[in-house]
mmCIF file with all atom_site columns, C-alpha atoms in Angstrom:
data_model
loop_
_atom_site.group_PDB
_atom_site.id
_atom_site.type_symbol
_atom_site.label_atom_id
_atom_site.label_alt_id
_atom_site.label_comp_id
_atom_site.label_asym_id
_atom_site.label_entity_id
_atom_site.label_seq_id
_atom_site.pdbx_PDB_ins_code
_atom_site.Cartn_x
_atom_site.Cartn_y
_atom_site.Cartn_z
_atom_site.occupancy
_atom_site.B_iso_or_equiv
_atom_site.pdbx_formal_charge
_atom_site.auth_seq_id
_atom_site.auth_comp_id
_atom_site.auth_asym_id
_atom_site.auth_atom_id
_atom_site.pdbx_PDB_model_num
ATOM 1   C CA . UNK N 1 1   ? -26.676 14.971  -83.008  1.00 47.00 ? 9   UNK N CA 1
ATOM 2   C CA . UNK N 1 2   ? -30.338 13.691  -83.178  1.00 49.00 ? 10  UNK N CA 1
ATOM 3   C CA . UNK N 1 3   ? -31.132 11.379  -85.975  1.00 45.00 ? 11  UNK N CA 1
ATOM 4   C CA . UNK N 1 4   ? -33.145 13.011  -88.683  1.00 45.00 ? 12  UNK N CA 1
ATOM 5   C CA . UNK N 1 5   ? -36.715 11.767  -89.296  1.00 41.00 ? 13  UNK N CA 1
ATOM 6   C CA . UNK N 1 6   ? -35.709 10.558  -92.747  1.00 37.00 ? 14  UNK N CA 1
ATOM 7   C CA . UNK N 1 7   ? -31.938 9.961   -92.574  1.00 36.00 ? 15  UNK N CA 1
ATOM 8   C CA . UNK N 1 8   ? -31.243 6.227   -92.177  1.00 39.00 ? 16  UNK N CA 1
ATOM 9   C CA . UNK N 1 9   ? -35.096 5.708   -91.907  1.00 40.00 ? 17  UNK N CA 1
ATOM 10  C CA . UNK N 1 10  ? -37.628 4.304   -94.029  1.00 40.00 ? 18  UNK N CA 1
ATOM 11  C CA . UNK N 1 11  ? -38.325 5.839   -97.526  1.00 38.00 ? 19  UNK N CA 1
ATOM 12  C CA . UNK N 1 12  ? -41.776 7.158   -97.942  1.00 39.00 ? 20  UNK N CA 1
ATOM 13  C CA . UNK N 1 13  ? -44.237 5.079   -99.810  1.00 42.00 ? 21  UNK N CA 1
ATOM 14  C CA . UNK N 1 14  ? -47.466 6.109   -101.436 1.00 40.00 ? 22  UNK N CA 1
ATOM 15  C CA . UNK N 1 15  ? -49.378 4.617   -98.526  1.00 42.00 ? 23  UNK N CA 1
ATOM 16  C CA . UNK N 1 16  ? -47.727 6.995   -96.156  1.00 45.00 ? 24  UNK N CA 1
ATOM 17  C CA . UNK N 1 17  ? -48.870 10.039  -98.235  1.00 45.00 ? 25  UNK N CA 1
ATOM 18  C CA . UNK N 1 18  ? -52.515 9.238   -98.525  1.00 52.00 ? 26  UNK N CA 1
ATOM 19  C CA . UNK N 1 19  ? -55.271 7.897   -96.451  1.00 57.00 ? 27  UNK N CA 1
ATOM 20  C CA . UNK N 1 20  ? -55.375 6.336   -92.929  1.00 58.00 ? 28  UNK N CA 1
ATOM 21  C CA . UNK N 1 21  ? -51.833 5.252   -92.841  1.00 67.00 ? 29  UNK N CA 1
ATOM 22  C CA . UNK N 1 22  ? -50.738 8.931   -92.922  1.00 69.00 ? 30  UNK N CA 1
ATOM 23  C CA . UNK N 1 23  ? -53.172 9.836   -90.167  1.00 68.00 ? 31  UNK N CA 1
ATOM 24  C CA . UNK N 1 24  ? -51.447 7.372   -87.845  1.00 70.00 ? 32  UNK N CA 1
ATOM 25  C CA . UNK N 1 25  ? -47.884 7.513   -89.072  1.00 66.00 ? 33  UNK N CA 1
ATOM 26  C CA . UNK N 1 26  ? -47.397 11.013  -90.465  1.00 65.00 ? 34  UNK N CA 1
ATOM 27  C CA . UNK N 1 27  ? -45.844 13.122  -91.385  1.00 73.00 ? 35  UNK N CA 1
ATOM 28  C CA . UNK N 1 28  ? -48.509 15.856  -91.281  1.00 81.00 ? 36  UNK N CA 1
ATOM 29  C CA . UNK N 1 29  ? -46.209 18.822  -91.083  1.00 81.00 ? 37  UNK N CA 1
ATOM 30  C CA . UNK N 1 30  ? -42.777 19.832  -89.578  1.00 82.00 ? 38  UNK N CA 1
ATOM 31  C CA . UNK N 1 31  ? -44.366 21.013  -86.324  1.00 85.00 ? 39  UNK N CA 1
ATOM 32  C CA . UNK N 1 32  ? -47.177 18.482  -85.543  1.00 86.00 ? 40  UNK N CA 1
ATOM 33  C CA . UNK N 1 33  ? -45.936 15.349  -87.320  1.00 84.00 ? 41  UNK N CA 1
ATOM 34  C CA . UNK N 1 34  ? -48.279 12.643  -85.985  1.00 86.00 ? 42  UNK N CA 1
ATOM 35  C CA . UNK N 1 35  ? -50.565 11.685  -83.003  1.00 89.00 ? 43  UNK N CA 1
ATOM 36  C CA . UNK N 1 36  ? -47.604 11.431  -80.753  1.00 91.00 ? 44  UNK N CA 1
ATOM 37  C CA . UNK N 1 37  ? -46.910 15.207  -81.224  1.00 92.00 ? 45  UNK N CA 1
ATOM 38  C CA . UNK N 1 38  ? -50.506 15.900  -80.461  1.00 92.00 ? 46  UNK N CA 1
ATOM 39  C CA . UNK N 1 39  ? -50.204 14.194  -77.140  1.00 93.00 ? 47  UNK N CA 1
ATOM 40  C CA . UNK N 1 40  ? -46.818 16.049  -76.560  1.00 94.00 ? 48  UNK N CA 1
ATOM 41  C CA . UNK N 1 41  ? -48.614 19.377  -77.391  1.00 94.00 ? 49  UNK N CA 1
ATOM 42  C CA . UNK N 1 42  ? -51.345 18.605  -74.741  1.00 94.00 ? 50  UNK N CA 1
ATOM 43  C CA . UNK N 1 43  ? -48.798 19.055  -71.773  1.00 95.00 ? 51  UNK N CA 1
ATOM 44  C CA . UNK N 1 44  ? -47.969 22.528  -73.126  1.00 95.00 ? 52  UNK N CA 1
ATOM 45  C CA . UNK N 1 45  ? -51.688 23.381  -73.540  1.00 96.00 ? 53  UNK N CA 1
ATOM 46  C CA . UNK N 1 46  ? -52.373 22.004  -69.957  1.00 95.00 ? 54  UNK N CA 1
ATOM 47  C CA . UNK N 1 47  ? -49.521 24.104  -68.498  1.00 95.00 ? 55  UNK N CA 1
ATOM 48  C CA . UNK N 1 48  ? -51.118 27.230  -69.958  1.00 96.00 ? 56  UNK N CA 1
ATOM 49  C CA . UNK N 1 49  ? -54.651 26.359  -68.703  1.00 96.00 ? 57  UNK N CA 1
ATOM 50  C CA . UNK N 1 50  ? -53.319 25.558  -65.225  1.00 95.00 ? 58  UNK N CA 1
ATOM 51  C CA . UNK N 1 51  ? -51.381 28.861  -65.174  1.00 95.00 ? 59  UNK N CA 1
ATOM 52  C CA . UNK N 1 52  ? -54.505 30.816  -66.322  1.00 95.00 ? 60  UNK N CA 1
ATOM 53  C CA . UNK N 1 53  ? -56.493 29.041  -63.383  1.00 94.00 ? 61  UNK N CA 1
ATOM 54  C CA . UNK N 1 54  ? -53.765 30.311  -60.902  1.00 92.00 ? 62  UNK N CA 1
ATOM 55  C CA . UNK N 1 55  ? -52.494 26.709  -60.324  1.00 91.00 ? 63  UNK N CA 1
ATOM 56  C CA . UNK N 1 56  ? -48.758 27.604  -60.706  1.00 90.00 ? 64  UNK N CA 1
ATOM 57  C CA . UNK N 1 57  ? -47.687 24.362  -59.090  1.00 86.00 ? 65  UNK N CA 1
ATOM 58  C CA . UNK N 1 58  ? -49.709 22.183  -61.677  1.00 89.00 ? 66  UNK N CA 1
ATOM 59  C CA . UNK N 1 59  ? -48.548 24.236  -64.553  1.00 93.00 ? 67  UNK N CA 1
ATOM 60  C CA . UNK N 1 60  ? -44.860 24.070  -63.487  1.00 91.00 ? 68  UNK N CA 1
ATOM 61  C CA . UNK N 1 61  ? -45.190 20.096  -63.319  1.00 89.00 ? 69  UNK N CA 1
ATOM 62  C CA . UNK N 1 62  ? -46.786 20.072  -66.801  1.00 94.00 ? 70  UNK N CA 1
ATOM 63  C CA . UNK N 1 63  ? -44.227 22.321  -68.257  1.00 94.00 ? 71  UNK N CA 1
ATOM 64  C CA . UNK N 1 64  ? -41.348 20.083  -66.838  1.00 92.00 ? 72  UNK N CA 1
ATOM 65  C CA . UNK N 1 65  ? -43.151 17.050  -68.492  1.00 93.00 ? 73  UNK N CA 1
ATOM 66  C CA . UNK N 1 66  ? -43.497 18.997  -71.657  1.00 95.00 ? 74  UNK N CA 1
ATOM 67  C CA . UNK N 1 67  ? -39.719 19.543  -71.759  1.00 94.00 ? 75  UNK N CA 1
ATOM 68  C CA . UNK N 1 68  ? -39.006 15.959  -71.161  1.00 93.00 ? 76  UNK N CA 1
ATOM 69  C CA . UNK N 1 69  ? -41.118 14.683  -74.117  1.00 95.00 ? 77  UNK N CA 1
ATOM 70  C CA . UNK N 1 70  ? -39.835 17.308  -76.335  1.00 94.00 ? 78  UNK N CA 1
ATOM 71  C CA . UNK N 1 71  ? -36.239 16.082  -75.768  1.00 92.00 ? 79  UNK N CA 1
ATOM 72  C CA . UNK N 1 72  ? -37.398 12.622  -76.755  1.00 91.00 ? 80  UNK N CA 1
ATOM 73  C CA . UNK N 1 73  ? -38.787 14.344  -80.004  1.00 91.00 ? 81  UNK N CA 1
ATOM 74  C CA . UNK N 1 74  ? -35.444 16.070  -80.432  1.00 90.00 ? 82  UNK N CA 1
ATOM 75  C CA . UNK N 1 75  ? -33.478 12.846  -80.347  1.00 88.00 ? 83  UNK N CA 1
ATOM 76  C CA . UNK N 1 76  ? -35.949 11.212  -82.691  1.00 86.00 ? 84  UNK N CA 1
ATOM 77  C CA . UNK N 1 77  ? -36.404 7.887   -80.899  1.00 88.00 ? 85  UNK N CA 1
ATOM 78  C CA . UNK N 1 78  ? -38.243 5.007   -82.594  1.00 88.00 ? 86  UNK N CA 1
ATOM 79  C CA . UNK N 1 79  ? -42.000 5.692   -82.617  1.00 88.00 ? 87  UNK N CA 1
ATOM 80  C CA . UNK N 1 80  ? -43.076 2.794   -80.323  1.00 89.00 ? 88  UNK N CA 1
ATOM 81  C CA . UNK N 1 81  ? -40.598 3.999   -77.600  1.00 92.00 ? 89  UNK N CA 1
ATOM 82  C CA . UNK N 1 82  ? -41.464 7.622   -78.143  1.00 93.00 ? 90  UNK N CA 1
ATOM 83  C CA . UNK N 1 83  ? -45.273 6.850   -77.714  1.00 93.00 ? 91  UNK N CA 1
ATOM 84  C CA . UNK N 1 84  ? -44.583 4.749   -74.639  1.00 93.00 ? 92  UNK N CA 1
ATOM 85  C CA . UNK N 1 85  ? -42.369 7.566   -73.092  1.00 94.00 ? 93  UNK N CA 1
ATOM 86  C CA . UNK N 1 86  ? -45.081 10.188  -73.789  1.00 95.00 ? 94  UNK N CA 1
ATOM 87  C CA . UNK N 1 87  ? -47.853 8.039   -72.290  1.00 94.00 ? 95  UNK N CA 1
ATOM 88  C CA . UNK N 1 88  ? -45.525 6.993   -69.235  1.00 93.00 ? 96  UNK N CA 1
ATOM 89  C CA . UNK N 1 89  ? -44.873 10.801  -68.588  1.00 94.00 ? 97  UNK N CA 1
ATOM 90  C CA . UNK N 1 90  ? -48.631 11.250  -68.638  1.00 94.00 ? 98  UNK N CA 1
ATOM 91  C CA . UNK N 1 91  ? -48.819 9.296   -65.468  1.00 94.00 ? 99  UNK N CA 1
ATOM 92  C CA . UNK N 1 92  ? -46.259 11.430  -63.872  1.00 91.00 ? 100 UNK N CA 1
ATOM 93  C CA . UNK N 1 93  ? -47.083 14.896  -65.209  1.00 91.00 ? 101 UNK N CA 1
ATOM 94  C CA . UNK N 1 94  ? -50.966 14.733  -64.922  1.00 94.00 ? 102 UNK N CA 1
ATOM 95  C CA . UNK N 1 95  ? -50.674 12.713  -61.797  1.00 91.00 ? 103 UNK N CA 1
ATOM 96  C CA . UNK N 1 96  ? -48.790 15.554  -60.215  1.00 87.00 ? 104 UNK N CA 1
ATOM 97  C CA . UNK N 1 97  ? -50.960 18.203  -61.631  1.00 89.00 ? 105 UNK N CA 1
ATOM 98  C CA . UNK N 1 98  ? -54.173 16.633  -60.318  1.00 92.00 ? 106 UNK N CA 1
ATOM 99  C CA . UNK N 1 99  ? -52.474 15.449  -57.049  1.00 87.00 ? 107 UNK N CA 1
ATOM 100 C CA . UNK N 1 100 ? -53.258 11.818  -57.866  1.00 91.00 ? 108 UNK N CA 1
ATOM 101 C CA . UNK N 1 101 ? -50.197 10.641  -55.886  1.00 86.00 ? 109 UNK N CA 1
ATOM 102 C CA . UNK N 1 102 ? -52.018 12.079  -52.704  1.00 83.00 ? 110 UNK N CA 1
ATOM 103 C CA . UNK N 1 103 ? -55.587 11.077  -53.690  1.00 89.00 ? 111 UNK N CA 1
ATOM 104 C CA . UNK N 1 104 ? -54.793 7.458   -54.887  1.00 90.00 ? 112 UNK N CA 1
ATOM 105 C CA . UNK N 1 105 ? -52.676 5.242   -52.573  1.00 87.00 ? 113 UNK N CA 1
ATOM 106 C CA . UNK N 1 106 ? -51.912 2.881   -55.490  1.00 91.00 ? 114 UNK N CA 1
ATOM 107 C CA . UNK N 1 107 ? -50.927 5.646   -58.071  1.00 92.00 ? 115 UNK N CA 1
ATOM 108 C CA . UNK N 1 108 ? -47.293 5.761   -57.019  1.00 89.00 ? 116 UNK N CA 1
ATOM 109 C CA . UNK N 1 109 ? -46.928 1.942   -57.326  1.00 91.00 ? 117 UNK N CA 1
ATOM 110 C CA . UNK N 1 110 ? -48.400 2.292   -60.770  1.00 94.00 ? 118 UNK N CA 1
ATOM 111 C CA . UNK N 1 111 ? -46.140 5.182   -61.970  1.00 93.00 ? 119 UNK N CA 1
ATOM 112 C CA . UNK N 1 112 ? -42.769 3.838   -60.787  1.00 94.00 ? 120 UNK N CA 1
ATOM 113 C CA . UNK N 1 113 ? -42.641 0.558   -62.926  1.00 95.00 ? 121 UNK N CA 1
ATOM 114 C CA . UNK N 1 114 ? -44.300 2.163   -66.012  1.00 96.00 ? 122 UNK N CA 1
ATOM 115 C CA . UNK N 1 115 ? -42.180 5.243   -66.052  1.00 94.00 ? 123 UNK N CA 1
ATOM 116 C CA . UNK N 1 116 ? -38.926 3.265   -65.606  1.00 95.00 ? 124 UNK N CA 1
ATOM 117 C CA . UNK N 1 117 ? -39.949 0.843   -68.371  1.00 96.00 ? 125 UNK N CA 1
ATOM 118 C CA . UNK N 1 118 ? -40.349 3.922   -70.605  1.00 95.00 ? 126 UNK N CA 1
ATOM 119 C CA . UNK N 1 119 ? -37.468 5.953   -69.573  1.00 94.00 ? 127 UNK N CA 1
ATOM 120 C CA . UNK N 1 120 ? -34.722 3.337   -69.379  1.00 95.00 ? 128 UNK N CA 1
ATOM 121 C CA . UNK N 1 121 ? -34.641 2.468   -73.093  1.00 94.00 ? 129 UNK N CA 1
ATOM 122 C CA . UNK N 1 122 ? -34.593 6.118   -73.949  1.00 93.00 ? 130 UNK N CA 1
ATOM 123 C CA . UNK N 1 123 ? -31.444 6.600   -71.846  1.00 94.00 ? 131 UNK N CA 1
ATOM 124 C CA . UNK N 1 124 ? -29.684 3.811   -73.889  1.00 94.00 ? 132 UNK N CA 1
ATOM 125 C CA . UNK N 1 125 ? -30.933 5.416   -77.130  1.00 92.00 ? 133 UNK N CA 1
ATOM 126 C CA . UNK N 1 126 ? -29.661 8.775   -75.945  1.00 91.00 ? 134 UNK N CA 1
ATOM 127 C CA . UNK N 1 127 ? -26.284 7.236   -75.251  1.00 92.00 ? 135 UNK N CA 1
ATOM 128 C CA . UNK N 1 128 ? -26.364 5.568   -78.770  1.00 89.00 ? 136 UNK N CA 1
ATOM 129 C CA . UNK N 1 129 ? -26.866 9.002   -80.344  1.00 87.00 ? 137 UNK N CA 1
ATOM 130 C CA . UNK N 1 130 ? -23.719 10.320  -78.396  1.00 88.00 ? 138 UNK N CA 1
ATOM 131 C CA . UNK N 1 131 ? -21.829 7.204   -79.584  1.00 87.00 ? 139 UNK N CA 1
ATOM 132 C CA . UNK N 1 132 ? -21.144 6.140   -76.037  1.00 91.00 ? 140 UNK N CA 1
ATOM 133 C CA . UNK N 1 133 ? -22.811 2.738   -76.663  1.00 89.00 ? 141 UNK N CA 1
ATOM 134 C CA . UNK N 1 134 ? -23.501 0.805   -79.782  1.00 85.00 ? 142 UNK N CA 1
ATOM 135 C CA . UNK N 1 135 ? -26.423 1.586   -81.867  1.00 83.00 ? 143 UNK N CA 1
ATOM 136 C CA . UNK N 1 136 ? -28.914 -1.308  -81.946  1.00 82.00 ? 144 UNK N CA 1
ATOM 137 C CA . UNK N 1 137 ? -28.703 -1.670  -85.825  1.00 75.00 ? 145 UNK N CA 1
ATOM 138 C CA . UNK N 1 138 ? -24.979 -2.394  -85.682  1.00 75.00 ? 146 UNK N CA 1
ATOM 139 C CA . UNK N 1 139 ? -23.861 -6.061  -86.203  1.00 67.00 ? 147 UNK N CA 1
ATOM 140 C CA . UNK N 1 140 ? -24.153 -7.774  -82.667  1.00 69.00 ? 148 UNK N CA 1
ATOM 141 C CA . UNK N 1 141 ? -23.714 -11.054 -81.121  1.00 77.00 ? 149 UNK N CA 1
ATOM 142 C CA . UNK N 1 142 ? -25.429 -12.776 -78.364  1.00 80.00 ? 150 UNK N CA 1
ATOM 143 C CA . UNK N 1 143 ? -23.242 -11.273 -75.592  1.00 84.00 ? 151 UNK N CA 1
ATOM 144 C CA . UNK N 1 144 ? -23.853 -7.828  -76.937  1.00 87.00 ? 152 UNK N CA 1
ATOM 145 C CA . UNK N 1 145 ? -27.520 -8.261  -76.263  1.00 90.00 ? 153 UNK N CA 1
ATOM 146 C CA . UNK N 1 146 ? -26.757 -9.087  -72.630  1.00 92.00 ? 154 UNK N CA 1
ATOM 147 C CA . UNK N 1 147 ? -24.872 -5.841  -72.444  1.00 92.00 ? 155 UNK N CA 1
ATOM 148 C CA . UNK N 1 148 ? -27.741 -3.848  -73.985  1.00 92.00 ? 156 UNK N CA 1
ATOM 149 C CA . UNK N 1 149 ? -30.026 -5.400  -71.209  1.00 95.00 ? 157 UNK N CA 1
ATOM 150 C CA . UNK N 1 150 ? -27.659 -4.713  -68.426  1.00 96.00 ? 158 UNK N CA 1
ATOM 151 C CA . UNK N 1 151 ? -26.878 -1.208  -69.387  1.00 95.00 ? 159 UNK N CA 1
ATOM 152 C CA . UNK N 1 152 ? -30.555 -0.395  -69.773  1.00 96.00 ? 160 UNK N CA 1
ATOM 153 C CA . UNK N 1 153 ? -31.495 -2.062  -66.478  1.00 97.00 ? 161 UNK N CA 1
ATOM 154 C CA . UNK N 1 154 ? -28.669 -0.021  -64.759  1.00 96.00 ? 162 UNK N CA 1
ATOM 155 C CA . UNK N 1 155 ? -29.822 3.231   -66.289  1.00 96.00 ? 163 UNK N CA 1
ATOM 156 C CA . UNK N 1 156 ? -33.328 2.628   -65.128  1.00 95.00 ? 164 UNK N CA 1
ATOM 157 C CA . UNK N 1 157 ? -32.170 1.763   -61.688  1.00 95.00 ? 165 UNK N CA 1
ATOM 158 C CA . UNK N 1 158 ? -29.955 4.916   -61.516  1.00 95.00 ? 166 UNK N CA 1
ATOM 159 C CA . UNK N 1 159 ? -32.957 7.064   -62.593  1.00 93.00 ? 167 UNK N CA 1
ATOM 160 C CA . UNK N 1 160 ? -35.006 5.556   -59.917  1.00 92.00 ? 168 UNK N CA 1
ATOM 161 C CA . UNK N 1 161 ? -32.352 6.057   -57.252  1.00 93.00 ? 169 UNK N CA 1
ATOM 162 C CA . UNK N 1 162 ? -31.814 9.670   -58.291  1.00 92.00 ? 170 UNK N CA 1
ATOM 163 C CA . UNK N 1 163 ? -35.694 10.184  -58.031  1.00 87.00 ? 171 UNK N CA 1
ATOM 164 C CA . UNK N 1 164 ? -35.701 8.764   -54.441  1.00 88.00 ? 172 UNK N CA 1
ATOM 165 C CA . UNK N 1 165 ? -32.901 11.333  -53.621  1.00 88.00 ? 173 UNK N CA 1
ATOM 166 C CA . UNK N 1 166 ? -35.037 14.038  -55.122  1.00 81.00 ? 174 UNK N CA 1
ATOM 167 C CA . UNK N 1 167 ? -38.064 12.953  -52.943  1.00 80.00 ? 175 UNK N CA 1
ATOM 168 C CA . UNK N 1 168 ? -36.076 12.756  -49.786  1.00 82.00 ? 176 UNK N CA 1
ATOM 169 C CA . UNK N 1 169 ? -34.720 16.322  -50.593  1.00 82.00 ? 177 UNK N CA 1
ATOM 170 C CA . UNK N 1 170 ? -37.927 17.937  -51.240  1.00 72.00 ? 178 UNK N CA 1
ATOM 171 C CA . UNK N 1 171 ? -39.517 16.308  -48.163  1.00 74.00 ? 179 UNK N CA 1
ATOM 172 C CA . UNK N 1 172 ? -36.778 17.154  -45.581  1.00 72.00 ? 180 UNK N CA 1
ATOM 173 C CA . UNK N 1 173 ? -35.456 20.393  -46.961  1.00 77.00 ? 181 UNK N CA 1
ATOM 174 C CA . UNK N 1 174 ? -38.540 22.038  -48.373  1.00 62.00 ? 182 UNK N CA 1
ATOM 175 C CA . UNK N 1 175 ? -41.391 20.553  -46.378  1.00 59.00 ? 183 UNK N CA 1
ATOM 176 C CA . UNK N 1 176 ? -43.080 18.683  -49.121  1.00 59.00 ? 184 UNK N CA 1
ATOM 177 C CA . UNK N 1 177 ? -44.588 16.062  -46.731  1.00 64.00 ? 185 UNK N CA 1
ATOM 178 C CA . UNK N 1 178 ? -44.214 13.169  -49.010  1.00 64.00 ? 186 UNK N CA 1
ATOM 179 C CA . UNK N 1 179 ? -43.994 10.798  -46.109  1.00 61.00 ? 187 UNK N CA 1
ATOM 180 C CA . UNK N 1 180 ? -40.901 9.127   -47.414  1.00 70.00 ? 188 UNK N CA 1
ATOM 181 C CA . UNK N 1 181 ? -39.904 6.006   -45.395  1.00 80.00 ? 189 UNK N CA 1
ATOM 182 C CA . UNK N 1 182 ? -37.595 3.143   -45.791  1.00 82.00 ? 190 UNK N CA 1
ATOM 183 C CA . UNK N 1 183 ? -40.264 0.619   -46.893  1.00 86.00 ? 191 UNK N CA 1
ATOM 184 C CA . UNK N 1 184 ? -41.656 3.146   -49.390  1.00 85.00 ? 192 UNK N CA 1
ATOM 185 C CA . UNK N 1 185 ? -38.241 3.728   -50.782  1.00 88.00 ? 193 UNK N CA 1
ATOM 186 C CA . UNK N 1 186 ? -37.319 -0.028  -51.102  1.00 91.00 ? 194 UNK N CA 1
ATOM 187 C CA . UNK N 1 187 ? -40.817 -0.675  -52.765  1.00 92.00 ? 195 UNK N CA 1
ATOM 188 C CA . UNK N 1 188 ? -40.142 2.135   -55.198  1.00 92.00 ? 196 UNK N CA 1
ATOM 189 C CA . UNK N 1 189 ? -36.761 0.970   -56.122  1.00 93.00 ? 197 UNK N CA 1
ATOM 190 C CA . UNK N 1 190 ? -37.962 -2.705  -56.472  1.00 95.00 ? 198 UNK N CA 1
ATOM 191 C CA . UNK N 1 191 ? -40.714 -1.572  -58.906  1.00 95.00 ? 199 UNK N CA 1
ATOM 192 C CA . UNK N 1 192 ? -38.167 0.563   -60.611  1.00 95.00 ? 200 UNK N CA 1
ATOM 193 C CA . UNK N 1 193 ? -35.964 -2.428  -61.108  1.00 96.00 ? 201 UNK N CA 1
ATOM 194 C CA . UNK N 1 194 ? -38.944 -4.634  -62.444  1.00 97.00 ? 202 UNK N CA 1
ATOM 195 C CA . UNK N 1 195 ? -39.814 -1.741  -65.009  1.00 96.00 ? 203 UNK N CA 1
ATOM 196 C CA . UNK N 1 196 ? -36.341 -1.229  -66.075  1.00 97.00 ? 204 UNK N CA 1
ATOM 197 C CA . UNK N 1 197 ? -35.961 -5.014  -66.707  1.00 97.00 ? 205 UNK N CA 1
ATOM 198 C CA . UNK N 1 198 ? -39.052 -5.076  -68.955  1.00 97.00 ? 206 UNK N CA 1
ATOM 199 C CA . UNK N 1 199 ? -37.799 -2.026  -70.664  1.00 96.00 ? 207 UNK N CA 1
ATOM 200 C CA . UNK N 1 200 ? -34.333 -3.578  -71.357  1.00 96.00 ? 208 UNK N CA 1
ATOM 201 C CA . UNK N 1 201 ? -36.008 -6.768  -72.558  1.00 96.00 ? 209 UNK N CA 1
ATOM 202 C CA . UNK N 1 202 ? -38.035 -4.687  -75.071  1.00 94.00 ? 210 UNK N CA 1
ATOM 203 C CA . UNK N 1 203 ? -34.864 -2.900  -76.221  1.00 93.00 ? 211 UNK N CA 1
ATOM 204 C CA . UNK N 1 204 ? -33.073 -6.262  -76.665  1.00 92.00 ? 212 UNK N CA 1
ATOM 205 C CA . UNK N 1 205 ? -36.016 -7.491  -78.794  1.00 91.00 ? 213 UNK N CA 1
ATOM 206 C CA . UNK N 1 206 ? -35.790 -4.329  -80.781  1.00 89.00 ? 214 UNK N CA 1
ATOM 207 C CA . UNK N 1 207 ? -31.990 -5.008  -81.272  1.00 87.00 ? 215 UNK N CA 1
ATOM 208 C CA . UNK N 1 208 ? -32.548 -8.609  -82.317  1.00 86.00 ? 216 UNK N CA 1
ATOM 209 C CA . UNK N 1 209 ? -34.947 -7.429  -85.022  1.00 82.00 ? 217 UNK N CA 1
ATOM 210 C CA . UNK N 1 210 ? -32.189 -5.062  -86.205  1.00 73.00 ? 218 UNK N CA 1
ATOM 211 C CA . UNK N 1 211 ? -34.576 -1.975  -86.305  1.00 76.00 ? 219 UNK N CA 1
ATOM 212 C CA . UNK N 1 212 ? -31.990 0.680   -84.933  1.00 70.00 ? 220 UNK N CA 1
ATOM 213 C CA . UNK N 1 213 ? -32.608 3.742   -83.034  1.00 74.00 ? 221 UNK N CA 1
ATOM 214 C CA . UNK N 1 214 ? -33.901 6.112   -85.714  1.00 74.00 ? 222 UNK N CA 1
ATOM 215 C CA . UNK N 1 215 ? -37.452 7.273   -85.833  1.00 73.00 ? 223 UNK N CA 1
ATOM 216 C CA . UNK N 1 216 ? -38.356 4.995   -88.753  1.00 62.00 ? 224 UNK N CA 1
ATOM 217 C CA . UNK N 1 217 ? -37.555 1.498   -89.660  1.00 43.00 ? 225 UNK N CA 1
ATOM 218 C CA . UNK N 1 218 ? -34.818 1.302   -92.255  1.00 39.00 ? 226 UNK N CA 1
ATOM 219 C CA . UNK N 1 219 ? -36.075 0.535   -95.809  1.00 37.00 ? 227 UNK N CA 1
ATOM 220 C CA . UNK N 1 220 ? -33.649 -2.434  -95.914  1.00 40.00 ? 228 UNK N CA 1
ATOM 221 C CA . UNK N 1 221 ? -35.570 -4.045  -92.988  1.00 41.00 ? 229 UNK N CA 1
ATOM 222 C CA . UNK N 1 222 ? -38.960 -3.678  -94.495  1.00 40.00 ? 230 UNK N CA 1
ATOM 223 C CA . UNK N 1 223 ? -40.197 -7.052  -96.146  1.00 42.00 ? 231 UNK N CA 1
ATOM 224 C CA . UNK N 1 224 ? -40.820 -6.828  -99.831  1.00 41.00 ? 232 UNK N CA 1
#
């Protein structure tokens, strides 16, 4: 079950209801809660615009991106990880829509580490929602942090490997002409590993702080 935006999260303060803090942190309304949701909605708007322009491929890519970022909203991940994921998916979604992977030789090298950095922590948080792994707010010892890092790193590497299989499949079975080669695959997997390692380290830092995986910081953790 996804964590509720308020259950186990920070209690609202007067600062959140008025003025600039509310503009940044929300919640504005149940549908568009904060600036992150505005970014999320841009993928849906972009998909509609591309479809109206007759660019079905671009519309489909943005629609897939929209589904991914909506899943992150549904599981109510912490806002910094949510924002990072939405921005990371922008590199993938808009990059595909505007054919930046073909136009810019360095775009693929940028997307792989950034995207796995953003995705790997969300996989761990998703498993925590399913009670498969411990929530970051639970009492942990030093060796548990090693486990959090290793699991997050492994999830990011697995994501990268699955994506490489997808690239090979569409290239060889559907004629996508992605020019997949051994060097390209190893480079992608190496940058995926680097991104996943950074994502795992950030998640460990989050765990050390005891902030948990809900959308908001628990009230008990906020300094008086």
